[in-house]
Coordinates of C-alpha atoms in Angstrom, one line a residue:
X1 CA 19.1 -90.1 -19.8
X2 CA 17.9 -87.0 -19.9
X3 CA 19.8 -83.9 -19.1
X4 CA 19.1 -82.4 -15.6
X5 CA 17.0 -79.5 -15.4
X6 CA 18.6 -76.1 -15.2
X7 CA 17.6 -74.1 -12.2
X8 CA 16.2 -70.9 -12.7
X9 CA 18.4 -68.2 -12.3
X10 CA 17.9 -65.3 -9.3
X11 CA 17.1 -62.1 -10.9
X12 CA 19.5 -59.6 -9.5
X13 CA 18.8 -57.2 -7.0
X14 CA 17.1 -54.1 -7.0
X15 CA 20.1 -51.4 -5.7
X16 CA 18.8 -49.3 -2.8
X17 CA 16.9 -46.0 -3.9
X18 CA 18.7 -43.4 -2.6
X19 CA 17.8 -41.0 0.7
X20 CA 17.4 -37.9 -0.7
X21 CA 16.5 -34.3 1.3
X22 CA 15.4 -31.3 -0.3
X23 CA 15.5 -28.7 1.6
X24 CA 13.4 -25.2 0.3
X25 CA 13.2 -21.8 1.7
X26 CA 12.9 -19.2 -1.0
X27 CA 15.0 -18.8 -4.2
X28 CA 16.3 -15.2 -4.7
X29 CA 16.0 -13.0 -7.9
X30 CA 18.4 -10.8 -8.9
X31 CA 16.5 -7.9 -9.4
X32 CA 17.3 -4.3 -11.1
X33 CA 18.6 -1.2 -9.2
X34 CA 14.8 0.5 -10.2
X35 CA 13.2 -2.5 -8.3
X36 CA 15.2 -2.1 -5.6
X37 CA 14.5 1.3 -5.4
X38 CA 10.6 0.7 -5.6
X39 CA 11.1 -1.8 -2.5
X40 CA 13.0 1.2 -0.8
X41 CA 10.2 3.8 -1.5
X42 CA 7.3 2.1 -0.3
X43 CA 8.3 2.3 2.7
X44 CA 10.3 5.6 2.7
X45 CA 8.1 7.7 0.6
X46 CA 4.9 6.9 2.5
X47 CA 6.3 9.6 5.5
X48 CA 4.8 12.1 2.6
X49 CA 1.3 11.5 4.4
X50 CA 2.0 11.9 7.3
X51 CA 5.4 13.6 8.3
X52 CA 4.4 17.2 7.1
X53 CA 1.7 17.6 10.1
X54 CA 3.5 16.2 12.9
X55 CA 6.6 18.0 12.1
X56 CA 3.9 21.5 11.6
X57 CA 2.7 20.7 15.0
X58 CA 5.8 20.7 17.1
X59 CA 7.4 23.0 15.2
X60 CA 5.2 25.3 13.2
X61 CA 5.1 26.8 9.6
X62 CA 8.9 26.2 8.9
X63 CA 8.3 22.4 9.0
X64 CA 9.2 22.2 5.3
X65 CA 12.4 23.9 5.7
X66 CA 13.2 21.3 8.4
X67 CA 11.5 18.4 6.2
X68 CA 13.7 18.9 3.0
X69 CA 17.4 19.4 5.3
X70 CA 16.7 15.8 6.2
X71 CA 15.7 14.4 2.7
X72 CA 19.4 16.5 1.9
X73 CA 20.7 14.4 5.0
X74 CA 19.2 11.0 4.3
X75 CA 21.0 10.4 1.3
X76 CA 24.6 10.9 2.9
X77 CA 23.3 8.2 5.7
X78 CA 22.3 6.2 2.8
X79 CA 26.2 6.3 2.3
X80 CA 26.9 4.3 5.4
X81 CA 24.3 1.9 4.2
X82 CA 25.9 1.3 0.5
X83 CA 29.0 0.5 2.1
X84 CA 27.8 -1.4 4.9
X85 CA 26.4 -3.8 2.3
X86 CA 29.6 -3.6 0.0
X87 CA 31.4 -5.2 3.2
X88 CA 28.7 -7.8 4.0
X89 CA 25.9 -9.9 2.3
X90 CA 23.7 -9.2 4.6
X91 CA 24.5 -5.2 6.1
X92 CA 21.7 -4.7 8.7
X93 CA 21.9 -2.8 11.8
X94 CA 22.7 -5.9 13.7
X95 CA 24.9 -7.9 11.3
X96 CA 27.2 -4.6 11.4
X97 CA 26.8 -3.9 14.7
X98 CA 27.5 -7.8 16.3
X99 CA 31.3 -7.4 14.0
X100 CA 32.1 -3.6 15.4
X101 CA 31.7 -4.1 19.1
X102 CA 30.1 -6.8 20.2
X103 CA 26.6 -8.8 20.9
X104 CA 25.7 -7.0 24.1
X105 CA 25.3 -3.7 21.7
X106 CA 24.2 -5.4 18.9
X107 CA 21.2 -6.9 20.7
X108 CA 20.6 -2.6 22.0
X109 CA 20.7 -1.7 17.7
X110 CA 18.5 -4.6 17.5
X111 CA 15.8 -3.6 20.1
X112 CA 15.7 0.2 19.0
X113 CA 15.4 -1.2 15.1
X114 CA 12.1 -3.7 16.4
X115 CA 10.7 -0.5 18.1
X116 CA 11.4 1.0 14.6
X117 CA 9.2 -1.6 13.3
X118 CA 6.8 -2.0 15.7
X119 CA 6.4 1.6 15.0
X120 CA 6.2 1.8 11.9
X121 CA 3.0 -1.0 10.4
X122 CA 0.7 1.1 13.0
X123 CA 1.3 5.1 12.2
X124 CA 1.1 3.7 8.3
X125 CA -2.1 2.1 9.0
X126 CA -3.5 5.0 10.7
X127 CA -3.1 6.8 8.4
X128 CA -3.5 5.6 5.6
X129 CA -7.2 5.1 7.9
X130 CA -6.9 8.9 8.7
X131 CA -7.1 9.7 4.8
X132 CA -10.3 7.2 4.3
X133 CA -12.3 8.5 7.3
X134 CA -11.3 12.3 6.1
X135 CA -12.7 10.9 2.4
X136 CA -15.4 10.1 3.5
X137 CA -16.5 12.6 6.2
X138 CA -16.2 14.9 3.4
X139 CA -18.5 13.4 1.2
X140 CA -21.0 12.2 3.6
X141 CA -21.2 16.2 4.2
X142 CA -21.3 17.1 0.8
X143 CA -24.8 15.1 0.6
X144 CA -25.9 16.8 3.2
X145 CA -26.0 13.4 5.6
X146 CA -26.2 14.5 9.1
X147 CA -23.7 11.7 10.2
X148 CA -19.6 11.3 10.5
X149 CA -17.5 8.8 11.5
X150 CA -15.1 9.2 14.3
X151 CA -11.7 10.3 12.9
X152 CA -9.6 8.2 15.2
X153 CA -12.3 5.3 16.4
X154 CA -12.2 5.3 12.2
X155 CA -8.5 5.2 11.4
X156 CA -7.5 2.8 14.5
X157 CA -10.0 0.0 13.0
X158 CA -8.9 0.8 9.4
X159 CA -5.2 0.4 10.5
X160 CA -6.2 -3.1 12.8
X161 CA -8.0 -4.7 9.7
X162 CA -5.1 -3.4 7.4
X163 CA -2.7 -5.5 10.1
X164 CA -4.7 -8.9 10.1
X165 CA -5.3 -8.7 6.7
X166 CA -1.1 -8.7 6.2
X167 CA -1.2 -11.0 9.4
X168 CA -3.0 -13.7 7.5
X169 CA -1.0 -12.8 4.3
X170 CA 2.9 -13.4 6.3
X171 CA 1.9 -16.2 8.0
X172 CA 0.1 -18.0 4.9
X173 CA 3.6 -17.0 3.3
X174 CA 3.6 -13.9 1.1
X175 CA 5.1 -13.2 -2.2
X176 CA 7.9 -11.3 -2.2
X177 CA 7.5 -9.5 -5.6
X178 CA 9.6 -6.0 -6.9
X179 CA 6.5 -6.4 -9.7
X180 CA 3.9 -5.2 -6.7
X181 CA 6.8 -2.6 -5.6
X182 CA 6.9 -1.4 -9.4
X183 CA 3.4 -1.1 -9.8
X184 CA 2.4 0.7 -6.5
X185 CA 5.2 3.1 -7.0
X186 CA 3.8 3.6 -10.6
X187 CA 0.8 4.7 -9.4
X188 CA 2.5 7.0 -6.6
X189 CA 4.6 8.6 -9.8
X190 CA 1.8 9.7 -11.8
X191 CA 0.0 10.9 -8.5
X192 CA 3.4 12.6 -7.6
X193 CA 3.3 14.3 -11.5
X194 CA 0.0 15.2 -11.6
X195 CA 0.5 17.1 -8.1
X196 CA 3.0 18.8 -8.3
X197 CA 1.7 20.0 -11.9
X198 CA -1.2 21.3 -10.1
X199 CA 0.2 23.0 -7.3
X200 CA 2.4 24.4 -9.6
X201 CA -0.4 25.9 -11.2
X202 CA -1.9 26.8 -8.6
X203 CA 1.1 28.8 -7.3
X204 CA 1.3 30.6 -10.9
X205 CA -2.4 31.9 -10.5
X206 CA -2.6 33.2 -6.9
X207 CA 0.8 33.4 -5.9
X208 CA 2.3 32.1 -2.4
X209 CA 5.0 33.0 -0.5
X210 CA 7.6 30.7 1.0
X211 CA 7.6 29.4 4.0
X212 CA 9.3 31.4 7.2
X213 CA 12.3 30.1 8.8
X214 CA 11.3 31.2 12.2
X215 CA 10.2 28.5 15.0
X216 CA 7.3 28.1 17.0
X217 CA 7.2 25.4 19.1
X218 CA 4.6 23.8 20.4
X219 CA 5.0 23.4 25.1
X220 CA 4.7 19.4 24.0
X221 CA 7.3 20.1 21.1
X222 CA 10.0 20.5 24.2
X223 CA 9.1 18.1 26.0
X224 CA 11.8 18.5 29.4
X225 CA 13.1 21.6 28.3
X226 CA 9.9 23.3 28.2
X227 CA 10.0 26.7 29.8
X228 CA 13.7 27.0 30.0
X229 CA 13.8 28.7 27.0
X230 CA 17.5 26.7 26.1
X231 CA 15.8 26.6 22.3
X232 CA 16.8 30.7 22.4
X233 CA 19.8 31.3 24.5
X234 CA 21.4 28.7 22.7
X235 CA 20.7 29.2 18.7
X236 CA 21.9 25.9 17.5
X237 CA 20.1 24.0 20.1
X238 CA 16.9 25.0 18.0
X239 CA 18.0 24.2 14.9
X240 CA 18.6 20.6 16.1
X241 CA 15.4 20.4 18.0
X242 CA 13.7 21.1 15.1
X243 CA 15.7 18.8 12.8
X244 CA 15.0 16.2 15.5
X245 CA 11.3 16.5 15.1
X246 CA 11.7 15.9 11.5
X247 CA 14.4 12.8 11.0
X248 CA 11.4 10.0 10.8
X249 CA 11.1 11.8 7.2
X250 CA 13.5 9.1 6.6
X251 CA 12.6 6.1 7.9
X252 CA 12.9 2.8 6.1
X253 CA 16.5 3.4 5.2
X254 CA 17.4 -0.6 6.9
X255 CA 14.6 -1.8 3.8
X256 CA 17.8 -0.8 1.7
X257 CA 20.2 -3.3 3.3
X258 CA 16.9 -6.0 3.4
X259 CA 16.9 -6.3 -0.2
X260 CA 20.6 -5.6 -1.3
X261 CA 21.0 -9.3 -1.4
X262 CA 19.1 -9.4 -4.2
X263 CA 20.0 -6.6 -6.8
X264 CA 22.1 -7.8 -9.6
X265 CA 25.5 -7.6 -10.4
X266 CA 27.4 -5.1 -10.6
X267 CA 25.9 -4.6 -6.8
X268 CA 27.7 -1.5 -5.3
X269 CA 27.3 0.5 -8.5
X270 CA 23.4 -0.5 -8.3
X271 CA 23.5 -0.1 -5.1
X272 CA 24.9 3.7 -6.0
X273 CA 22.0 4.3 -8.7
X274 CA 19.2 2.8 -6.1
X275 CA 20.4 5.6 -3.4
X276 CA 20.2 7.8 -6.4
X277 CA 16.6 7.1 -7.2
X278 CA 15.0 7.2 -3.6
X279 CA 17.3 10.5 -3.1
X280 CA 15.3 12.4 -6.5
X281 CA 12.2 10.4 -5.5
X282 CA 11.6 11.5 -2.2
X283 CA 12.9 15.1 -2.4
X284 CA 10.4 15.4 -5.2
X285 CA 8.0 14.2 -3.1
X286 CA 8.0 14.3 1.3
X287 CA 10.0 17.3 0.6
X288 CA 8.3 19.5 -2.2
X289 CA 5.2 18.5 -1.5
X290 CA 5.4 19.6 2.8
X291 CA 6.6 23.2 0.8
X292 CA 3.0 23.3 -1.6
X293 CA 0.7 22.3 1.7
X294 CA 2.0 25.3 3.8
X295 CA 2.1 27.4 0.6
X296 CA -1.4 26.3 -0.4
X297 CA -4.0 25.6 2.6
X298 CA -5.3 28.3 4.5
X299 CA -3.5 28.5 8.1
X300 CA -6.9 29.0 9.3
X301 CA -7.6 25.5 8.2
X302 CA -4.2 23.5 8.0
X303 CA -3.7 22.4 10.8
X304 CA -7.2 22.0 12.3
X305 CA -8.4 20.4 9.6
X306 CA -5.8 18.5 7.7
X307 CA -3.1 18.0 10.4
X308 CA -4.0 14.2 9.8
X309 CA -4.7 14.2 6.3
X310 CA -2.2 16.6 4.9
X311 CA -2.0 15.7 0.9
X312 CA -5.6 15.0 0.8
X313 CA -6.5 18.6 1.9
X314 CA -3.8 20.2 -0.6
X315 CA -5.9 18.5 -3.0
X316 CA -9.2 20.2 -1.9
X317 CA -7.2 23.4 -1.9
X318 CA -6.0 23.9 -5.3
X319 CA -7.2 25.9 -8.3
X320 CA -10.3 23.9 -10.7
X321 CA -14.0 22.9 -10.1
X322 CA -14.9 20.7 -6.6
X323 CA -16.2 18.0 -8.5
X324 CA -12.1 17.3 -10.5
X325 CA -10.5 18.4 -6.7
X326 CA -12.6 15.7 -5.4
X327 CA -11.8 13.2 -8.1
X328 CA -8.3 14.2 -7.0
X329 CA -8.6 14.0 -3.5
X330 CA -9.9 10.4 -4.2
X331 CA -7.5 9.3 -5.9
X332 CA -4.7 11.0 -3.5
X333 CA -6.8 8.0 -1.1
X334 CA -5.8 5.7 -3.4
X335 CA -2.8 5.3 -4.0
X336 CA -2.3 6.3 0.2
X337 CA -3.6 3.4 0.9
X338 CA -1.8 1.6 -1.2
X339 CA 1.8 3.0 -0.3
X340 CA 0.6 3.4 3.3
X341 CA -0.8 -0.3 2.7
X342 CA 2.1 -2.3 1.4
X343 CA 4.6 -0.3 4.1
X344 CA 2.1 -2.3 7.4
X345 CA 3.4 -5.4 5.7
X346 CA 7.0 -4.2 5.3
X347 CA 7.0 -3.8 8.7
X348 CA 5.9 -7.8 9.2
X349 CA 8.0 -8.7 6.7
X350 CA 10.9 -6.6 8.4
X351 CA 10.6 -7.4 12.2
X352 CA 9.9 -11.4 10.9
X353 CA 13.8 -11.1 8.8
X354 CA 15.2 -9.5 12.2
X355 CA 13.8 -11.7 14.3
X356 CA 14.9 -15.0 12.5
X357 CA 18.2 -13.4 11.6
X358 CA 18.9 -12.7 15.3
X359 CA 17.3 -16.0 16.3
X360 CA 20.1 -17.7 13.9
X361 CA 22.9 -16.2 16.3
X362 CA 21.0 -18.3 19.2
X363 CA 19.9 -14.9 20.5
X364 CA 16.2 -16.6 20.2
X365 CA 14.8 -19.7 21.3
X366 CA 14.7 -22.5 18.7
X367 CA 11.2 -22.2 19.8
X368 CA 10.4 -19.2 18.1
X369 CA 11.7 -20.4 13.7
X370 CA 9.9 -23.7 14.4
X371 CA 7.9 -23.3 10.6
X372 CA 3.7 -23.5 10.6
X373 CA 3.0 -27.6 10.5
X374 CA 1.0 -26.3 6.9
X375 CA 2.6 -23.0 5.5
X376 CA 5.8 -23.4 6.9
X377 CA 6.2 -20.1 8.1
X378 CA 7.9 -19.1 11.2
X379 CA 4.1 -18.0 12.7
X380 CA 5.2 -17.1 16.3
X381 CA 7.1 -14.4 15.1
X382 CA 4.9 -13.5 13.0
X383 CA 1.9 -13.4 15.8
X384 CA 4.2 -12.2 18.3
X385 CA 4.8 -8.1 15.8
X386 CA 1.1 -7.8 14.6
X387 CA 0.2 -8.3 18.5
X388 CA 2.7 -5.7 20.0
X389 CA 1.5 -3.1 16.2
X390 CA -2.4 -4.2 17.4
X391 CA -1.5 -3.4 21.2
X392 CA -0.2 0.1 19.6
X393 CA -2.6 1.4 17.6
X394 CA -5.3 1.0 20.8
X395 CA -3.1 2.8 22.9
X396 CA -2.4 5.1 20.9
X397 CA -5.6 5.5 19.8
X398 CA -5.7 6.1 16.6
X399 CA -3.6 9.4 17.1
X400 CA -0.6 9.9 14.3
X401 CA 0.9 12.5 16.4
X402 CA 1.7 10.8 19.4
X403 CA 3.0 7.6 16.7
X404 CA 5.3 9.8 15.0
X405 CA 6.9 11.1 18.3
X406 CA 7.2 7.4 19.6
X407 CA 8.5 6.2 15.8
X408 CA 11.6 8.2 16.0
X409 CA 12.7 7.3 18.9
X410 CA 13.8 3.2 16.9
X411 CA 14.6 4.9 13.5
X412 CA 17.4 7.5 15.1
X413 CA 19.2 5.3 17.3
X414 CA 19.6 2.4 15.4
X415 CA 20.7 5.5 12.8
X416 CA 23.4 6.2 15.2
X417 CA 24.2 2.4 16.0
X418 CA 25.0 1.8 12.4
X419 CA 27.3 4.7 12.0
X420 CA 28.9 4.7 14.5
X421 CA 29.2 0.0 13.7
X422 CA 30.6 1.4 10.8
X423 CA 33.4 4.0 12.1
X424 CA 34.7 1.5 14.4
X425 CA 35.0 -0.5 11.4
X426 CA 36.9 1.4 9.0
X427 CA 40.2 0.7 12.2
X428 CA 39.0 -2.5 13.0
X429 CA 38.6 -4.4 9.4
X430 CA 40.8 -2.0 7.6
X431 CA 40.4 -4.7 3.6
X432 CA 40.1 -3.1 0.5
X433 CA 36.0 -1.4 0.6
X434 CA 34.3 -1.4 -3.0
X435 CA 32.8 1.8 -2.0
X436 CA 33.4 4.0 1.5
X437 CA 31.5 7.3 2.2
X438 CA 33.9 9.9 0.5
X439 CA 35.7 12.7 2.4
X440 CA 38.5 10.7 4.4
X441 CA 42.0 11.8 5.6
X442 CA 45.4 9.9 5.2
X443 CA 47.7 11.1 8.4
X444 CA 50.4 8.5 7.6
X445 CA 49.9 4.9 7.7
X446 CA 45.7 6.4 8.9
X447 CA 42.8 7.0 7.2
X448 CA 40.3 9.1 9.2
X449 CA 36.7 8.1 8.1
X450 CA 35.9 12.8 8.2
X451 CA 33.2 11.9 6.4
X452 CA 31.4 8.8 9.1
X453 CA 32.6 11.0 11.4
X454 CA 30.7 13.3 10.6
X455 CA 26.9 12.1 9.9
X456 CA 27.7 9.5 13.7
X457 CA 27.8 13.3 15.1
X458 CA 25.3 14.4 13.4
X459 CA 22.8 11.2 14.3
X460 CA 24.4 11.1 18.0
X461 CA 23.4 14.8 18.7
X462 CA 20.2 14.3 17.0
X463 CA 18.8 11.4 19.1
X464 CA 20.2 13.1 23.0
X465 CA 18.2 16.2 22.2
X466 CA 15.9 14.1 21.2
X467 CA 15.6 12.2 24.8
X468 CA 14.8 15.7 26.3
X469 CA 12.3 17.3 23.8
X470 CA 10.4 13.8 23.1
X471 CA 8.5 12.6 26.3
X472 CA 6.4 9.7 24.3
X473 CA 9.2 8.4 22.7
X474 CA 11.8 8.4 25.2
X475 CA 9.5 6.5 27.6
X476 CA 7.6 4.2 25.4
X477 CA 11.2 3.8 22.9
X478 CA 13.2 3.4 26.1
X479 CA 10.9 0.8 28.1
X480 CA 10.5 -0.9 24.4
X481 CA 14.3 -1.4 24.0
X482 CA 15.0 -2.5 27.2
X483 CA 12.4 -5.4 27.2
X484 CA 13.0 -6.5 23.8
X485 CA 17.4 -6.2 25.3
X486 CA 16.1 -8.3 28.5
X487 CA 14.2 -10.9 26.3
X488 CA 17.3 -11.6 24.1
X489 CA 19.3 -11.7 26.8
X490 CA 17.8 -14.2 28.9
X491 CA 16.6 -16.1 25.6
X492 CA 20.3 -16.1 24.4
X493 CA 20.9 -17.5 28.3
X494 CA 18.9 -19.8 28.4
X495 CA 19.7 -21.3 24.8
X496 CA 23.9 -21.8 25.6
X497 CA 22.7 -22.8 28.9
X498 CA 21.0 -25.7 27.7
X499 CA 23.5 -26.7 25.2
X500 CA 22.6 -26.0 21.7
X501 CA 25.1 -25.8 19.1
X502 CA 25.9 -22.2 18.0
X503 CA 25.9 -23.1 14.2
X504 CA 23.0 -22.5 12.5
X505 CA 21.0 -25.1 11.3
X506 CA 17.6 -24.5 9.2
X507 CA 14.5 -24.8 10.3
X508 CA 11.9 -27.3 7.7
X509 CA 9.2 -29.2 8.5
X510 CA 10.0 -32.7 6.1
X511 CA 7.2 -34.2 3.7
X512 CA 8.0 -37.6 2.3
X513 CA 6.8 -38.8 -0.9
X514 CA 7.7 -41.9 -2.6
X515 CA 9.0 -40.5 -6.4
X516 CA 10.5 -37.0 -6.7
X517 CA 9.1 -35.4 -9.8
X518 CA 9.4 -32.3 -11.2
X519 CA 6.3 -30.5 -10.8
X520 CA 6.0 -32.3 -6.9
X521 CA 5.8 -30.0 -4.1
X522 CA 8.7 -31.1 -1.2
X523 CA 9.5 -28.9 2.0

């Protein structure tokens, strides 16, 4: 009898594939203090192109002394940011103020900071336009063409074009690269060395005198104090007013807090080194070039022809053949365009980062953080910021002085909130710091932060004086800050009323793929 045929063995069931979700947002590449300094300087050093004309228009030929004083004071303010970065992973204004004084004042401080960012783009873009239009009109005049580009309209159009370009790049997802910042600052350093050397030769051959200390305030510079004579009756008040008109020379400090998490180990020593590099570079550019402009460009043309184009005017009045000076001026314009356009991008990136952080805390609705369906960027925040910047450019009609006066509001008040918060945290959070602002006095079991308190008092006094002397800044800055604060407050209440979770949940697009390959893209 034949043996029964054996039944085939059932094949073992294949194990179920695990469900894997890979979330990718950004990858940190740790950078040296040189690269960190370059990123900050791409924002901070750009002020050399417009600060001199703005301050001299307000206070007269004494402007370089006060710009230099602000550059020195900026080193002290930078210490406040270094201490905050040593305490927090993210040492920006919003997080520090919230930790020290609560959510309400944090929303108010970040509203003032947003005014700073919204004005950074327009003033940088318009200033870049001023230099391009100025050089173009100079060349048209030299070849005897009876045409000229309207300065205000032309610079505003260029600023809008630069803003729209970087709007598109940020929607696509612009690559954050310290290499680009290093290259820009490398070219800028070459320009600074050439300018300083050439200016030195010019002064040696022609001779010159230092700018006077005497202040000559314009009626607009005194604001609501105009006609009272208080700036003369109280000498210190006049000095403080002049200092307040120069304060926007140290804009860009917040960039140090933004780049803090990317600085390589040892973080705090590298932060200190980056701060020193920033100080030395800004003193040799913003500080020194302001002196050269007043000492070399004749009084009768400096403010009438070059008030918004001071570095370009400086190139035209140095010794040497006209053709060589024109080449230098073209070089100044190219470098200026690079660094000022970079500041426009920094303003968009910084605004996006700050508002994302606010949204993570439930202050803004999740709708703002929903990623672009194709590129994954927070396009709604970028659209809002760029829309405000373009509105500002059109409303200012390309007026650099008006933009600069308004810009100072956000700069100084964000510093005030930051410094006050750090003073309070010395008492509220007494844990050891990796680094502290110097000048601390121990009384019994208490340590008094004298250095921090002095920085705060100088900032507060400057901010209060600016309130009554800068009409444009006070009116526009207060209105903008109030509107943003109301938006944050209402959005937070609506967000919490609908029972939204308070914990941070990352927003990302989901793409499905049957296989996970090393070279594949996923999000």
